[in-house]
Amino acid sequence: MQALGIDIGGSGIKGAPVNLQTGELLADRVRIKTPKGAKPEPIAEVVAEIVRSFKWNGRIGVGFPAPIKNGVAMMAANVSQKWVGTNANELFSSATGCPCKTGNDADVAGMAEMAFGAGKGQQGTVVMLTLGTGIGSAIYYNGHLVPNTEFGHLQMDGMDAEHRASDAARQREEMSWKKYAKRLNKYLNEMEKLFWPDLFIIGGGISKQHEKFLPLLALQTRVVPAQFQNEAGIVGAALFSQSD
Ligand code: BGC
């Protein structure tokens, strides 16, 4: 069985067909830059373009950077405010002509890691954090998701943690890996005090460079990079297309 997974991010929109039994991508992913302003219609057009590029006709799962309840975006931090109250399932389904299911990007990325990657078989509490334009969070307990956690918006140094410890913050402030690791450690330490997790999984584009900063962290909890690295979002979105 296969489904098309689409990951919508602050800088790019990526998609590929995925084998749902193994989590493998069945073709090279297609990536298109997120349209400026990240408004609903232009994003839906890009989603439709990705669908056409694979001549896809079937189920589609979409990971979106906002809390999503029954297909509706509840808040917008790194995309247009026009998303708030928009039913993403309806918008993407009508733009593509295929049944689309939308979930929070970090929640679905976590789904891929729990099924096939760094969290496979892990009991207890797993906290997955995606470090990109923002910080996405997913919490799994004994393999079950608590959806729509928004721990990128935890307060740190008087502002949202994602403005201090995301990959975008690292690039914007031109932080050295040492400085960034210290910043991230402070954030993870807060998370650790609140959740006492058994495992942290670090995903997002930055996870490709995990060797540069994960060894510099000093935490009680084991920290591992996402096995699917930046593709967890695509694989997880495809898996999410099948959920009830
Ligand atoms: C959003 C989250 C999202 C995260 C990563 C945050 O700004 O509020 O919903 O998961 O960015 O994209």
Coordinates of N, CA, C and O in Angstrom, one line a residue, residues 53-210:
S53 N 2.8 16.3 -10.4 CA 4.1 15.9 -10.8 C 4.3 14.4 -10.7 O 5.1 13.8 -11.3
F54 N 3.6 13.8 -9.7 CA 3.6 12.3 -9.6 C 2.5 11.6 -10.3 O 2.3 10.4 -10.1
K55 N 1.7 12.4 -11.0 CA 0.4 11.8 -11.6 C -0.3 11.0 -10.6 O -0.8 9.9 -10.8
W56 N -0.4 11.6 -9.4 CA -1.0 10.8 -8.2 C -2.5 10.9 -8.2 O -3.1 11.9 -8.5
N57 N -3.0 9.7 -7.9 CA -4.5 9.7 -7.7 C -4.8 8.7 -6.6 O -4.7 7.5 -6.8
G58 N -5.0 9.2 -5.4 CA -5.2 8.3 -4.3 C -5.1 9.1 -3.0 O -5.2 10.4 -3.1
R59 N -4.9 8.4 -1.9 CA -4.9 9.2 -0.6 C -3.7 10.0 -0.5 O -2.6 9.6 -0.8
I60 N -3.9 11.2 0.2 CA -2.8 12.1 0.4 C -2.8 12.5 1.9 O -3.9 12.8 2.5
G61 N -1.6 12.5 2.5 CA -1.5 13.0 3.9 C -0.7 14.3 3.9 O 0.3 14.4 3.1
V62 N -1.0 15.3 4.7 CA -0.3 16.5 4.7 C 0.1 16.9 6.1 O -0.7 16.9 7.0
G63 N 1.3 17.2 6.3 CA 1.8 17.8 7.5 C 1.9 19.3 7.4 O 2.4 19.8 6.5
F64 N 1.3 20.0 8.4 CA 1.1 21.4 8.3 C 1.6 22.1 9.6 O 1.4 21.6 10.7
P65 N 2.3 23.3 9.4 CA 3.0 23.8 10.6 C 2.0 24.6 11.5 O 2.3 25.8 11.8
A66 N 1.0 24.0 12.0 CA 0.1 24.6 13.0 C -0.7 23.5 13.7 O -0.8 22.4 13.2
P67 N -1.3 23.8 14.8 CA -2.2 22.8 15.5 C -3.4 22.7 14.6 O -4.0 23.6 14.1
I68 N -3.8 21.4 14.3 CA -4.9 21.1 13.4 C -5.9 20.3 14.1 O -5.6 19.2 14.6
K69 N -7.2 20.8 14.2 CA -8.2 20.0 14.8 C -9.3 19.7 13.7 O -9.8 20.6 13.1
N70 N -9.5 18.4 13.5 CA -10.4 17.9 12.4 C -10.2 18.6 11.1 O -11.1 19.1 10.5
G71 N -9.0 18.8 10.8 CA -8.6 19.4 9.5 C -8.5 20.9 9.5 O -8.1 21.5 8.5
V72 N -8.9 21.5 10.6 CA -8.9 23.0 10.6 C -7.7 23.5 11.4 O -7.4 23.1 12.5
A73 N -7.0 24.5 10.8 CA -5.8 25.2 11.4 C -6.3 26.1 12.5 O -7.2 26.9 12.3
M74 N -5.8 25.9 13.7 CA -6.2 26.7 14.9 C -5.4 27.9 15.1 O -5.9 28.8 15.9
M75 N -4.2 28.0 14.6 CA -3.3 29.1 14.9 C -2.3 29.2 13.8 O -2.1 28.2 13.1
A76 N -1.6 30.3 13.6 CA -0.6 30.4 12.6 C 0.6 31.2 13.1 O 0.4 32.4 13.3
A77 N 1.7 30.5 13.2 CA 2.9 31.2 13.7 C 3.8 31.6 12.6 O 4.3 32.7 12.5
N78 N 4.1 30.6 11.7 CA 5.0 30.8 10.6 C 4.4 30.8 9.2 O 5.1 30.7 8.2
V79 N 3.1 30.9 9.2 CA 2.4 30.9 7.9 C 1.3 32.1 8.0 O 1.2 32.6 9.1
S80 N 0.7 32.4 6.9 CA -0.3 33.5 7.0 C -1.4 33.3 8.0 O -1.9 32.2 8.2
Q81 N -1.8 34.4 8.6 CA -2.9 34.4 9.6 C -4.2 33.9 8.9 O -5.2 33.5 9.6
K82 N -4.3 34.0 7.6 CA -5.5 33.6 6.9 C -5.8 32.1 7.1 O -6.9 31.6 6.8
W83 N -4.8 31.4 7.6 CA -5.0 29.9 7.8 C -5.9 29.7 9.0 O -6.5 28.6 9.1
V84 N -5.9 30.6 9.9 CA -6.7 30.4 11.2 C -8.2 30.2 10.8 O -8.8 31.1 10.2
G85 N -8.7 29.0 11.1 CA -10.1 28.7 10.8 C -10.3 28.1 9.5 O -11.4 27.7 9.1
T86 N -9.2 28.0 8.7 CA -9.3 27.3 7.3 C -9.3 25.8 7.5 O -8.5 25.3 8.2
N87 N -10.3 25.2 6.8 CA -10.3 23.7 6.8 C -9.3 23.2 5.7 O -9.6 23.3 4.5
A88 N -8.1 22.9 6.1 CA -7.1 22.5 5.2 C -7.5 21.2 4.4 O -7.1 21.0 3.3
N89 N -8.2 20.3 5.1 CA -8.6 19.1 4.4 C -9.4 19.4 3.2 O -9.2 18.9 2.1
E90 N -10.4 20.3 3.4 CA -11.3 20.7 2.3 C -10.6 21.4 1.2 O -10.7 21.1 0.0
L91 N -9.7 22.3 1.6 CA -8.9 23.2 0.6 C -8.0 22.3 -0.2 O -8.1 22.4 -1.5
F92 N -7.3 21.4 0.4 CA -6.3 20.5 -0.4 C -7.1 19.5 -1.2 O -6.7 19.1 -2.3
S93 N -8.2 19.0 -0.6 CA -9.0 18.0 -1.4 C -9.5 18.6 -2.7 O -9.5 18.0 -3.7
S94 N -10.1 19.8 -2.5 CA -10.7 20.4 -3.8 C -9.6 20.8 -4.7 O -9.8 20.8 -5.9
A95 N -8.4 21.2 -4.2 CA -7.3 21.7 -5.2 C -6.7 20.5 -5.9 O -6.2 20.6 -7.0
T96 N -6.7 19.3 -5.3 CA -6.1 18.1 -5.9 C -7.0 17.1 -6.5 O -6.6 16.2 -7.2
G97 N -8.3 17.1 -6.0 CA -9.2 16.1 -6.5 C -9.0 14.8 -5.8 O -9.6 13.8 -6.2
C98 N -8.1 14.8 -4.8 CA -7.9 13.5 -4.0 C -8.2 13.7 -2.6 O -8.2 14.8 -2.1
P99 N -8.6 12.6 -1.9 CA -8.9 12.8 -0.4 C -7.6 13.2 0.4 O -6.6 12.4 0.3
C100 N -7.7 14.3 1.0 CA -6.5 14.8 1.8 C -6.8 14.8 3.3 O -7.8 15.3 3.7
K101 N -5.8 14.4 4.1 CA -5.9 14.5 5.5 C -4.7 15.2 6.1 O -3.6 14.9 5.8
T102 N -5.0 16.3 6.9 CA -4.0 17.2 7.3 C -3.8 17.0 8.8 O -4.8 17.0 9.6
G103 N -2.5 17.0 9.2 CA -2.2 16.9 10.7 C -1.0 17.9 11.0 O -0.4 18.4 10.0
N104 N -0.7 18.1 12.2 CA 0.4 19.0 12.6 C 1.7 18.3 12.1 O 1.9 17.1 12.2
D105 N 2.6 19.1 11.5 CA 3.8 18.6 10.9 C 4.7 17.8 11.9 O 5.2 16.7 11.5
A106 N 4.8 18.3 13.1 CA 5.7 17.6 14.0 C 5.0 16.3 14.5 O 5.7 15.2 14.7
D107 N 3.7 16.3 14.7 CA 3.0 15.1 15.1 C 3.2 14.0 14.1 O 3.4 12.8 14.4
V108 N 3.1 14.4 12.8 CA 3.2 13.3 11.7 C 4.6 12.9 11.6 O 4.9 11.7 11.3
A109 N 5.6 13.8 11.7 CA 7.0 13.4 11.7 C 7.3 12.4 12.8 O 8.0 11.4 12.5
G110 N 6.7 12.6 13.9 CA 6.9 11.7 15.0 C 6.3 10.3 14.7 O 6.8 9.3 15.1
M111 N 5.2 10.3 13.9 CA 4.6 9.1 13.6 C 5.5 8.2 12.7 O 5.6 7.0 13.0
A112 N 6.3 8.8 11.8 CA 7.3 8.1 11.0 C 8.4 7.5 11.9 O 8.8 6.4 11.8
E113 N 8.8 8.4 12.8 CA 10.0 7.9 13.7 C 9.5 6.8 14.6 O 10.3 5.9 14.9
M114 N 8.3 6.9 15.1 CA 7.8 5.9 16.0 C 7.5 4.5 15.3 O 7.7 3.5 15.8
A115 N 7.1 4.6 14.0 CA 6.8 3.4 13.3 C 8.0 2.7 12.8 O 8.1 1.5 12.8
F116 N 8.9 3.5 12.2 CA 10.1 2.9 11.5 C 11.4 3.4 11.9 O 12.4 2.9 11.5
G117 N 11.5 4.5 12.7 CA 12.8 5.1 12.9 C 13.3 5.1 14.3 O 13.2 4.1 15.0
A118 N 13.7 6.3 14.8 CA 14.5 6.4 16.0 C 13.6 6.0 17.3 O 14.2 5.7 18.3
G119 N 12.3 6.0 17.1 CA 11.4 5.7 18.3 C 10.8 4.4 18.2 O 10.0 4.0 19.1
K120 N 11.2 3.6 17.2 CA 10.6 2.3 17.0 C 10.7 1.4 18.3 O 11.8 1.2 18.8
G121 N 9.6 0.9 18.8 CA 9.7 0.0 20.0 C 9.9 0.7 21.3 O 10.0 0.1 22.4
Q122 N 10.1 2.0 21.3 CA 10.4 2.7 22.5 C 9.1 2.9 23.4 O 8.1 3.5 22.9
Q123 N 9.2 2.4 24.6 CA 8.0 2.6 25.5 C 8.2 3.9 26.3 O 9.3 4.5 26.2
G124 N 7.2 4.2 27.1 CA 7.3 5.4 28.0 C 7.1 6.6 27.1 O 6.4 6.6 26.1
T125 N 7.7 7.7 27.6 CA 7.5 9.0 26.9 C 8.6 9.4 26.0 O 9.8 9.5 26.3
V126 N 8.2 9.6 24.7 CA 9.1 10.1 23.7 C 8.7 11.5 23.3 O 7.6 11.7 23.0
V127 N 9.7 12.4 23.3 CA 9.4 13.8 22.9 C 10.2 14.0 21.6 O 11.4 13.9 21.6
M128 N 9.5 14.2 20.5 CA 10.2 14.5 19.2 C 10.1 16.0 19.0 O 9.0 16.6 19.2
L129 N 11.2 16.6 18.7 CA 11.2 18.1 18.4 C 11.8 18.3 17.0 O 12.8 17.7 16.7
T130 N 11.1 19.1 16.2 CA 11.6 19.4 14.9 C 12.2 20.8 14.9 O 11.4 21.8 15.3
L131 N 13.4 21.0 14.6 CA 14.1 22.3 14.6 C 14.2 22.8 13.2 O 15.0 22.3 12.4
G132 N 13.4 23.8 12.8 CA 13.4 24.3 11.5 C 13.2 25.8 11.5 O 13.8 26.5 12.3
T133 N 12.2 26.3 10.8 CA 11.8 27.7 10.8 C 11.2 28.0 12.3 O 11.5 29.0 12.8
G134 N 10.5 27.0 12.8 CA 10.0 27.1 14.2 C 10.5 25.9 14.9 O 11.5 25.2 14.5
I135 N 9.9 25.6 16.1 CA 10.1 24.3 16.7 C 8.8 23.6 16.8 O 7.8 24.2 17.4
G136 N 8.8 22.4 16.3 CA 7.6 21.6 16.4 C 7.8 20.5 17.4 O 8.9 20.1 17.7
S137 N 6.6 20.1 18.1 CA 6.8 19.1 19.1 C 5.7 18.0 18.9 O 4.6 18.3 18.5
A138 N 6.1 16.8 19.3 CA 5.2 15.7 19.3 C 5.5 14.8 20.5 O 6.7 14.6 20.8
I139 N 4.5 14.5 21.3 CA 4.7 13.6 22.5 C 4.0 12.3 22.3 O 2.8 12.3 22.0
Y140 N 4.8 11.2 22.5 CA 4.2 9.9 22.4 C 4.4 9.2 23.7 O 5.5 9.2 24.3
Y141 N 3.3 8.6 24.2 CA 3.4 7.7 25.4 C 3.0 6.3 25.0 O 1.9 6.1 24.6
N142 N 4.0 5.4 25.2 CA 3.8 4.0 24.8 C 3.2 3.9 23.4 O 2.3 3.1 23.1
G143 N 3.8 4.7 22.5 CA 3.4 4.7 21.1 C 2.1 5.5 20.8 O 1.7 5.5 19.6
H144 N 1.5 6.1 21.8 CA 0.3 6.8 21.5 C 0.5 8.3 21.5 O 1.2 8.8 22.5
L145 N 0.0 9.0 20.5 CA 0.3 10.5 20.4 C -0.7 11.3 21.2 O -1.9 11.0 21.3
V146 N -0.2 12.3 21.9 CA -1.0 13.4 22.4 C -0.9 14.5 21.4 O 0.1 15.2 21.3
P147 N -1.9 14.8 20.6 CA -1.8 15.7 19.4 C -1.7 17.1 19.8 O -2.2 17.6 20.8
N148 N -1.1 17.9 18.9 CA -1.1 19.4 18.9 C -0.5 20.0 20.1 O -0.9 21.1 20.5
T149 N 0.6 19.4 20.6 CA 1.4 20.0 21.6 C 2.1 21.1 20.9 O 2.5 21.0 19.7
E150 N 2.4 22.2 21.5 CA 3.0 23.4 20.8 C 4.1 23.9 21.7 O 4.2 25.1 22.1
F151 N 5.1 23.0 21.9 CA 6.2 23.4 22.9 C 7.2 24.3 22.3 O 8.2 24.7 23.0
G152 N 7.1 24.6 21.0 CA 8.0 25.6 20.4 C 7.6 27.0 21.0 O 8.4 27.9 20.9
H153 N 6.4 27.1 21.6 CA 6.0 28.4 22.1 C 6.1 28.5 23.6 O 5.6 29.4 24.2
L154 N 6.8 27.5 24.2 CA 7.2 27.7 25.6 C 8.0 28.9 25.8 O 8.8 29.3 24.9
Q155 N 7.9 29.6 26.9 CA 8.6 30.9 27.0 C 10.1 30.6 27.5 O 10.3 29.8 28.3
M156 N 11.0 31.3 26.8 CA 12.4 31.1 27.1 C 13.1 32.5 26.9 O 12.9 33.1 25.9
D157 N 13.8 33.0 27.9 CA 14.4 34.3 27.9 C 13.4 35.4 27.5 O 13.7 36.3 26.7
G158 N 12.1 35.2 27.9 CA 11.1 36.2 27.7 C 10.5 36.2 26.3 O 9.8 37.1 25.9
M159 N 10.7 35.1 25.5 CA 10.1 35.0 24.2 C 9.8 33.6 23.9 O 10.2 32.7 24.6
D160 N 9.1 33.4 22.7 CA 8.8 32.0 22.3 C 10.1 31.2 22.1 O 11.0 31.8 21.4
A161 N 10.2 30.0 22.6 CA 11.5 29.3 22.5 C 11.9 29.1 21.1 O 13.1 29.1 20.8
E162 N 10.9 29.0 20.1 CA 11.3 28.9 18.7 C 12.1 30.1 18.2 O 12.8 29.9 17.2
H163 N 11.9 31.2 18.8 CA 12.7 32.4 18.4 C 14.1 32.4 18.9 O 15.0 33.1 18.5
R164 N 14.4 31.5 19.9 CA 15.7 31.4 20.5 C 16.5 30.1 20.0 O 17.7 30.2 19.9
A165 N 15.7 29.0 19.8 CA 16.5 27.8 19.7 C 16.1 27.0 18.4 O 16.5 25.8 18.3
S166 N 15.4 27.6 17.5 CA 15.1 26.9 16.2 C 16.4 26.9 15.3 O 17.3 27.7 15.6
D167 N 16.3 26.2 14.2 CA 17.5 26.3 13.3 C 17.5 27.7 12.7 O 18.6 28.2 12.4
A168 N 16.3 28.3 12.4 CA 16.2 29.6 11.9 C 16.9 30.6 12.8 O 17.6 31.5 12.3
A169 N 16.7 30.4 14.1 CA 17.4 31.3 15.1 C 18.9 31.2 15.0 O 19.7 32.2 15.0
R170 N 19.3 29.9 14.9 CA 20.8 29.7 14.8 C 21.4 30.4 13.6 O 22.4 31.1 13.7
Q171 N 20.7 30.3 12.4 CA 21.2 30.9 11.2 C 21.1 32.4 11.3 O 22.0 33.2 11.0
R172 N 20.0 32.9 11.8 CA 19.8 34.4 11.9 C 20.8 35.0 12.8 O 21.4 36.1 12.4
E173 N 21.1 34.4 13.9 CA 22.1 35.0 14.8 C 23.5 34.5 14.6 O 24.4 34.8 15.3
E174 N 23.7 33.7 13.5 CA 25.0 33.2 13.1 C 25.7 32.6 14.3 O 26.9 32.9 14.5
M175 N 25.0 31.7 15.0 CA 25.6 31.1 16.2 C 26.6 30.0 15.8 O 26.4 29.3 14.8
S176 N 27.6 29.9 16.6 CA 28.6 28.8 16.4 C 27.8 27.5 16.9 O 26.8 27.6 17.6
W177 N 28.3 26.3 16.6 CA 27.6 25.1 17.0 C 27.6 25.0 18.6 O 26.7 24.6 19.2
K178 N 28.8 25.5 19.1 CA 28.9 25.5 20.6 C 27.8 26.4 21.3 O 27.2 26.0 22.2
K179 N 27.7 27.6 20.7 CA 26.7 28.5 21.3 C 25.3 28.0 21.1 O 24.4 28.0 22.0
Y180 N 25.1 27.4 19.9 CA 23.7 26.9 19.6 C 23.4 25.7 20.5 O 22.3 25.6 21.1
A181 N 24.4 24.8 20.7 CA 24.2 23.7 21.6 C 23.8 24.1 23.0 O 22.9 23.5 23.7
K182 N 24.4 25.2 23.5 CA 24.2 25.7 24.8 C 22.7 26.2 24.9 O 22.0 25.9 25.8
R183 N 22.3 26.9 23.8 CA 20.9 27.4 23.8 C 19.9 26.3 23.7 O 18.9 26.3 24.4
L184 N 20.2 25.3 22.9 CA 19.3 24.2 22.8 C 19.2 23.4 24.1 O 18.1 22.9 24.5
N185 N 20.4 23.3 24.7 CA 20.4 22.5 26.0 C 19.5 23.1 27.0 O 18.8 22.4 27.7
K186 N 19.5 24.5 27.0 CA 18.7 25.2 28.0 C 17.2 24.9 27.7 O 16.4 24.6 28.6
Y187 N 16.8 24.8 26.4 CA 15.4 24.5 26.1 C 15.1 23.1 26.4 O 14.0 22.8 27.0
L188 N 16.0 22.2 26.0 CA 15.7 20.7 26.3 C 15.6 20.5 27.8 O 14.9 19.6 28.2
N189 N 16.4 21.2 28.5 CA 16.4 21.1 30.0 C 15.1 21.5 30.6 O 14.6 20.8 31.5
E190 N 14.5 22.5 30.0 CA 13.1 22.9 30.5 C 12.1 21.8 30.1 O 11.3 21.5 31.0
M191 N 12.2 21.3 28.9 CA 11.3 20.2 28.5 C 11.5 19.0 29.4 O 10.5 18.3 29.8
E192 N 12.8 18.7 29.8 CA 13.1 17.6 30.6 C 12.4 17.7 32.0 O 11.8 16.8 32.5
K193 N 12.5 18.9 32.5 CA 11.9 19.2 33.8 C 10.4 19.0 33.8 O 9.8 18.7 34.9
L194 N 9.8 19.3 32.7 CA 8.3 19.3 32.6 C 7.8 17.9 32.3 O 6.7 17.5 32.7
F195 N 8.6 17.1 31.5 CA 8.0 15.8 31.0 C 8.8 14.6 31.5 O 8.3 13.5 31.3
W196 N 10.0 14.7 31.9 CA 10.8 13.6 32.3 C 10.7 12.5 31.2 O 10.3 11.3 31.5
P197 N 11.1 12.8 30.0 CA 10.9 11.8 28.9 C 11.9 10.7 29.0 O 12.9 10.8 29.7
D198 N 11.7 9.6 28.2 CA 12.6 8.5 28.1 C 13.5 8.7 26.9 O 14.6 8.1 26.9
L199 N 13.1 9.5 26.0 CA 13.9 9.7 24.8 C 13.5 11.0 24.1 O 12.3 11.4 24.0
F200 N 14.5 11.8 23.7 CA 14.3 12.9 22.8 C 14.7 12.6 21.4 O 15.8 12.0 21.2
I201 N 13.9 12.8 20.4 CA 14.3 12.7 19.0 C 14.3 14.1 18.4 O 13.4 14.8 18.5
I202 N 15.5 14.4 17.8 CA 15.6 15.7 17.2 C 15.5 15.6 15.7 O 16.3 14.9 15.0
G203 N 14.5 16.2 15.1 CA 14.3 16.2 13.6 C 14.4 17.6 13.0 O 14.8 18.5 13.7
G204 N 14.0 17.7 11.8 CA 14.1 18.9 11.0 C 15.4 18.9 10.2 O 16.2 18.0 10.4
G205 N 15.5 19.9 9.3 CA 16.7 20.0 8.4 C 18.0 19.9 9.2 O 18.9 19.2 8.7
I206 N 18.1 20.5 10.3 CA 19.3 20.5 11.1 C 19.8 19.1 11.5 O 21.0 18.9 11.8
S207 N 18.9 18.2 11.6 CA 19.2 16.8 12.1 C 20.3 16.1 11.2 O 21.0 15.2 11.6
K208 N 20.4 16.6 9.9 CA 21.5 16.1 9.1 C 22.8 16.4 9.6 O 23.8 15.7 9.4
Q209 N 22.9 17.5 10.4 CA 24.2 17.9 11.0 C 24.3 17.5 12.5 O 25.0 18.2 13.2
H210 N 23.6 16.5 12.9 CA 23.5 16.2 14.3 C 24.8 16.0 15.0 O 25.0 16.3 16.2

